[in-house]
Structures are given as C-alpha cells and as structure tokens.
Short mmCIF file of C-alpha atoms in Angstrom, two decimals:
data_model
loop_
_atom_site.label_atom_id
_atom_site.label_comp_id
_atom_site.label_asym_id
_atom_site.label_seq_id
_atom_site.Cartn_x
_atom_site.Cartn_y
_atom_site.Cartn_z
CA UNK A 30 25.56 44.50 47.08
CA UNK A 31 23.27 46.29 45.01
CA UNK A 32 20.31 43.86 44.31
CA UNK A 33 17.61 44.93 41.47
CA UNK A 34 14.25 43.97 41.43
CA UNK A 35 12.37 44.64 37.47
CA UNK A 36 9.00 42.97 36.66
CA UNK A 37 8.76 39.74 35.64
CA UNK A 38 6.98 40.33 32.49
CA UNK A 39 5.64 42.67 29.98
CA UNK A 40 3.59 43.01 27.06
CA UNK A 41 3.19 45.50 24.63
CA UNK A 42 2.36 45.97 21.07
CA UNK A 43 4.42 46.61 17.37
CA UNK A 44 5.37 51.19 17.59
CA UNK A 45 4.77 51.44 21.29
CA UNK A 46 7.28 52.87 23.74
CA UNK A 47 7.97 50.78 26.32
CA UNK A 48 9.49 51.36 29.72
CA UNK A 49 10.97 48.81 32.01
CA UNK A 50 11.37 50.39 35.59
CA UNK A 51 14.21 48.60 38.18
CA UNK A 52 14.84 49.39 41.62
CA UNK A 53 18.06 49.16 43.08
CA UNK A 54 17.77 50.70 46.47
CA UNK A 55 21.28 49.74 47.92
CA UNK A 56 23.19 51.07 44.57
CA UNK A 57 26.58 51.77 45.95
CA UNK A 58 27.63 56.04 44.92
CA UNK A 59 30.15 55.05 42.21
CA UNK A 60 28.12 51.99 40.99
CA UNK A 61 26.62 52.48 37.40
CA UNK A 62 23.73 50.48 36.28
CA UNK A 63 23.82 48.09 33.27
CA UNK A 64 20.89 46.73 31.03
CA UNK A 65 21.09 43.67 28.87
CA UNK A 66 19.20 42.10 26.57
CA UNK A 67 18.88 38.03 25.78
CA UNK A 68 17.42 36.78 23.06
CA UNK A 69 16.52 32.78 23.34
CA UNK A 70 19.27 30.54 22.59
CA UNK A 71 21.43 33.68 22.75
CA UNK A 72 24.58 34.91 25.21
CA UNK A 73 22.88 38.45 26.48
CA UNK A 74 24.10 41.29 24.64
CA UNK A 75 24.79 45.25 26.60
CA UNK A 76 22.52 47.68 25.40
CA UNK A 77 23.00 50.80 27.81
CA UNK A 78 24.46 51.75 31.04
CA UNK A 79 24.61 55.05 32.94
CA UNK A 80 25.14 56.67 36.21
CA UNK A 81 22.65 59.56 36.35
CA UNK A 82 20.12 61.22 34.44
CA UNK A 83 19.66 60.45 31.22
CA UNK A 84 21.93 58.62 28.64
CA UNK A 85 20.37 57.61 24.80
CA UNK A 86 22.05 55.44 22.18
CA UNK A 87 20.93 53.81 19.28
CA UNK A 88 19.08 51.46 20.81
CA UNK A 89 17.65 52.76 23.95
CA UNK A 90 17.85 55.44 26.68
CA UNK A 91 18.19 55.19 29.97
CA UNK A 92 16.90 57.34 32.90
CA UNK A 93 17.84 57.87 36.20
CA UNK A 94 16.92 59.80 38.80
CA UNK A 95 18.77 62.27 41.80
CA UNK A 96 18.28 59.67 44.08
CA UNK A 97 19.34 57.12 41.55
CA UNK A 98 17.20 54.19 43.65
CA UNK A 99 15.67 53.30 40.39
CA UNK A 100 16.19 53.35 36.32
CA UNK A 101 13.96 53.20 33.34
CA UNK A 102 14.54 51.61 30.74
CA UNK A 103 12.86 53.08 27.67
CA UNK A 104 12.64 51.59 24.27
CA UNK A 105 11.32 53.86 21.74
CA UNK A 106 8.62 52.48 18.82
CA UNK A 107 9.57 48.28 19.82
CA UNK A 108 9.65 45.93 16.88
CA UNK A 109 8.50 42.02 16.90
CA UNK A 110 12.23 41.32 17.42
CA UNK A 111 12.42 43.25 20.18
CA UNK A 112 11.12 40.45 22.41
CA UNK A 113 13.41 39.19 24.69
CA UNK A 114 14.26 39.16 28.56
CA UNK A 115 15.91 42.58 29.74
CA UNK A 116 18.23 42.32 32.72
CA UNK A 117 18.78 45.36 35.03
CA UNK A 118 22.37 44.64 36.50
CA UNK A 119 23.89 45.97 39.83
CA UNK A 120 27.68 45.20 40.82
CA UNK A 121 29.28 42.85 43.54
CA UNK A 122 31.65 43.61 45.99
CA UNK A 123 34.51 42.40 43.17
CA UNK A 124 32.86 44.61 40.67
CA UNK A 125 30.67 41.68 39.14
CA UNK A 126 27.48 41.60 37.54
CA UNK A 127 24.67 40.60 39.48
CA UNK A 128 22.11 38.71 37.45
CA UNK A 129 18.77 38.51 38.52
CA UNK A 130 15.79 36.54 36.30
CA UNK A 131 15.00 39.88 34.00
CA UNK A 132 12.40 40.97 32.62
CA UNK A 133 10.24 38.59 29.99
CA UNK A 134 9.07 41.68 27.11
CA UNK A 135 6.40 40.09 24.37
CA UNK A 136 6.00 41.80 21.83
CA UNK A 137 2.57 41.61 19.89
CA UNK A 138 1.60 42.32 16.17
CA UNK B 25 33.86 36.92 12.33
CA UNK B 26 32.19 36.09 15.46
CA UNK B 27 34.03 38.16 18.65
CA UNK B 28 33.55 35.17 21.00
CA UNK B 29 33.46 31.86 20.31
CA UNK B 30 32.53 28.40 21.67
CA UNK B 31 32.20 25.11 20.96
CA UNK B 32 29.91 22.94 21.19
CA UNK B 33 27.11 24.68 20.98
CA UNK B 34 25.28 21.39 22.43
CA UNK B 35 26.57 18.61 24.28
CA UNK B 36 24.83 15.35 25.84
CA UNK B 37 26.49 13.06 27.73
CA UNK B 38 26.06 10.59 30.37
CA UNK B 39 27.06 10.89 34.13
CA UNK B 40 30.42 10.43 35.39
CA UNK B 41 31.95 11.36 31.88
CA UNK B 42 34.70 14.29 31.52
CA UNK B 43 34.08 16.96 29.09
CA UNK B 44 35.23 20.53 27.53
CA UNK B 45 34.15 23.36 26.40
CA UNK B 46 36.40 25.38 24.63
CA UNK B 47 36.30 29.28 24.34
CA UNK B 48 38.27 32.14 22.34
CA UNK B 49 37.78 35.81 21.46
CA UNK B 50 39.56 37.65 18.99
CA UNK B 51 38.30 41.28 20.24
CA UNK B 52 41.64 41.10 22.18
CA UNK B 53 40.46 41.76 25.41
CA UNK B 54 42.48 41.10 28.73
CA UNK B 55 39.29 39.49 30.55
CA UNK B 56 37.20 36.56 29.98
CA UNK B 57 34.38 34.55 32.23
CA UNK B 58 32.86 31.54 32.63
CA UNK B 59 29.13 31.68 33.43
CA UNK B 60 26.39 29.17 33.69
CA UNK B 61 22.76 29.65 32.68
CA UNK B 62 20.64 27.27 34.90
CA UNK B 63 17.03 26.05 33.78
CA UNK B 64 15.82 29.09 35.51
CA UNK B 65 17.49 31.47 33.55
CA UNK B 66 19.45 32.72 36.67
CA UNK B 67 23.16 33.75 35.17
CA UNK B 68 26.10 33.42 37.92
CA UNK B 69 29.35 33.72 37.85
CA UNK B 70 31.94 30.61 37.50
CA UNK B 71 35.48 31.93 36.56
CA UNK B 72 36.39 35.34 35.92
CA UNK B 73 40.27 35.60 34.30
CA UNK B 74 42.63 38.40 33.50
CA UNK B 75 45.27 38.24 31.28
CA UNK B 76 45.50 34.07 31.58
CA UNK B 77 45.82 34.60 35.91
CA UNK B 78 42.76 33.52 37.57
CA UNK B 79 41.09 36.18 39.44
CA UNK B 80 37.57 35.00 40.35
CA UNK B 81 36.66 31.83 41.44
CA UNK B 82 33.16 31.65 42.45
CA UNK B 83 31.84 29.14 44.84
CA UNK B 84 31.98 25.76 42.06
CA UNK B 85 33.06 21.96 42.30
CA UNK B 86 36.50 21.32 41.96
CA UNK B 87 35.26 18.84 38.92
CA UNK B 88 34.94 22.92 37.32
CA UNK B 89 38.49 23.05 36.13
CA UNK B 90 39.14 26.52 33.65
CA UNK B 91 42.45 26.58 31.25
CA UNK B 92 43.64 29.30 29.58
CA UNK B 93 46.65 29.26 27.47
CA UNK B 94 47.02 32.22 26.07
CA UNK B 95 44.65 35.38 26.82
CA UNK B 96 42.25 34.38 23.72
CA UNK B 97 41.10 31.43 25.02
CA UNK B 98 39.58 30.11 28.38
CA UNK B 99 38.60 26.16 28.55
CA UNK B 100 36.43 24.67 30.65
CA UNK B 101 36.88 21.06 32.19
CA UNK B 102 34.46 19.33 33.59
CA UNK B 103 35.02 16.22 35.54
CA UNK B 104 32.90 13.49 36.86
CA UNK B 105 29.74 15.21 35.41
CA UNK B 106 26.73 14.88 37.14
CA UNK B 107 22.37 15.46 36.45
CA UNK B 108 22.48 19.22 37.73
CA UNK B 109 25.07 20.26 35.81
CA UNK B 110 23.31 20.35 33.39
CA UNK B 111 22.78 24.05 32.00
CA UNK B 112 24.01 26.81 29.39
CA UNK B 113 27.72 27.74 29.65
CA UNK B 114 27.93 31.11 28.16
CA UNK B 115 31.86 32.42 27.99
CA UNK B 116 32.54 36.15 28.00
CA UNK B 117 35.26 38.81 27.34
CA UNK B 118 35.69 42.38 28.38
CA UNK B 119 38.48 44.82 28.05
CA UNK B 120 38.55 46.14 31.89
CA UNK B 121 38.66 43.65 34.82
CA UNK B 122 35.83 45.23 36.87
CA UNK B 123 34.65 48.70 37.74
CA UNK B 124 32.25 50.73 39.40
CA UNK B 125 31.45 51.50 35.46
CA UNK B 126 32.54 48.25 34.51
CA UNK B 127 32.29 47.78 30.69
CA UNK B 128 30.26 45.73 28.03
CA UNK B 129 30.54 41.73 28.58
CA UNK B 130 30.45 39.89 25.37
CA UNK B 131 28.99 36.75 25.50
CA UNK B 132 29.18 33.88 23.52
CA UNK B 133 26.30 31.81 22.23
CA UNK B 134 25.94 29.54 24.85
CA UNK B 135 26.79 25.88 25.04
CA UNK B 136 23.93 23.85 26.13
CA UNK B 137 24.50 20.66 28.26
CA UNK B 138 22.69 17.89 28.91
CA UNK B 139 23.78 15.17 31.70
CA UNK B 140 21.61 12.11 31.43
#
C-alpha cells in the first residue's frame, strides 16, 4: 500500500516555480506515481505520472529520485489559475488510486 | 463534447428518498468508477467496472446500487438515503483496468448531494 504524505498547503506568487515534494516510502518496484490536479467544483484532472527520474509535459515535470521514496512536483512560471489542490497518488493492492487530502496551492498576484 | 458526463450536477433531497445519478462517456473506454468526494475532500473508491462486469466493490451500503447497461454508461442508485451521504459523486473512465502504470482517470464534474 503505498501511502503519500504532500503538504497541506502552499503559497506562492504569479512567474514563480513551484515545487510540491511527496513522500511515498512504501512505493511498491513497479508502482508509478500519479499527480492530479482539482480545481473547485471540478472532477480532478491527470497532469503527470512517471516511474523514475525525470518526465516533462506541457504542463509540468516530474522528478524522481534512485531511491524513488519521494517525487517533486515542479510547475514552471504558475499562473492565478493555477490554484488548486494537487494530489500525489500511490496504488492499492487492486491497482487503485489512493487519494489522500492533496495539496491546497494559492496562488497570489 | 464533454468526455464524461453526469447528471445532476446538484441534487437535494430529503432522507429516506431513492435517487440516481446517471453517468456516460463517449471516450470509449472499457472502465468506469464511482467515487465519492466527502466534505473533507478525501476521494475513495465506490465501484470500479470493466466492460459492464463489476470488478470493484469497495466497502459501501447495499442502498449503493451501480447499473451499467452498456459500457458508456454506469448509474448509480441510491436507496433509503440518509444525512452522511451527503457528498460529491464524481464518475470516471479509463481505458486500462488497473496497472502498476495505471493510466489517466477522467472524471466527471461532480454531482453534489445534499440529504436534509
């Protein structure tokens, strides 16, 4: 059962980088690790998900290390709209997402 | 064209009524879920079907009752309602069943219900 544990909340400011850390200390070896991202009156929506090192898409990149015990979330030069809560998801024993309460990220003008 | 869909987005109703909420994705995907959004923003797990065969059934009431006719749609029932199940039902679709690397979920937008 690979349980994460991210902040509970962040703030940061319009252009900034900003980089949510998880742990995951029990990640099973084939596991891969899964970010989302939920707007309020939203269904969450995928933004990345990787198994080691580093992966980058349009939105985001994702880094994790050797040991892969943790990930980092990194979102380049964040926008007013890029407040929401950002869940760092580990798997079940059926393969499931685990949901934990995210993390809160305010943006600020 | 929205990929997955439900309706109502809100519902209120009083205790003890029976109500739906009805689902559908046209991404053609061979999975769809059933999960529930509590005031605390914890998401779990409800239902999880493949290909219109129920393959997850998380620990729920029996009043929980999921349909799906074909595998573009998955229905929930809810029977009997009661105060604490009141919450966000979000519905979701993916193309694999579950992986190690198990692929994007899309979500719906949520239906939001209210049991006074």
């Amino acid at each position: 059962l690979a349980k994460t544990t991210q902040p509970i909340s962040m703030d940061s400011y319009e252009g900034q980088e900003v980089n949510i850390t998880c742990s995951h200390n029990n990640i099973a070896t084939n596991d891969y690790i899964t970010w989302y991202q939920q707007f309020p009156s939203q269904g969450p929506r995928f933004i990345i998900q990787g198994y080691k090192t580093k992966v980058t898409n349009e939105v985001a990149s994702l880094f994790i290390p050797a040991d892969r015990k943790s990930s980092t979330l990194s979102l380049p030069r964040v926008s007013l709209s890029d407040t929401a809560v950002y869940y760092c998801l580990g798997l079940d024993s059926n393969y499931q997402l685990i949901w934990g309460a995210g993390t809160k990220l305010i943006i600020k003008p | 064209d929205t990929a997955v869909s439900q309706t109502p987005k809100y519902l209120v109703t009083q205790m003890g009524n029976d109500k739906s909420i009805k689902c559908e994705q046209n991404l053609g995907h061979d999975t769809m879920y059933w999960y529930k959004q509590d005031s605390k923003k914890f998401l779990k797990i409800m239902f999880s079907y493949n290909n219109k065969e129920l393959i997850i059934n998380e620990t729920v009431p029996n009043r929980f009752s999921p349909k799906s006719p074909d595998k573009a749609h998955l229905n929930l029932h809810i029977n009997s309602l009661e105060l604490g199940d009141s919450a966000v039902y979000f519905c979701a679709s993916s193309q694999d069943e579950g992986s190690a690397n198990t692929g994007e979920l899309f979500f719906g937008e949520g239906s939001r219900l209210t049991v006074l």
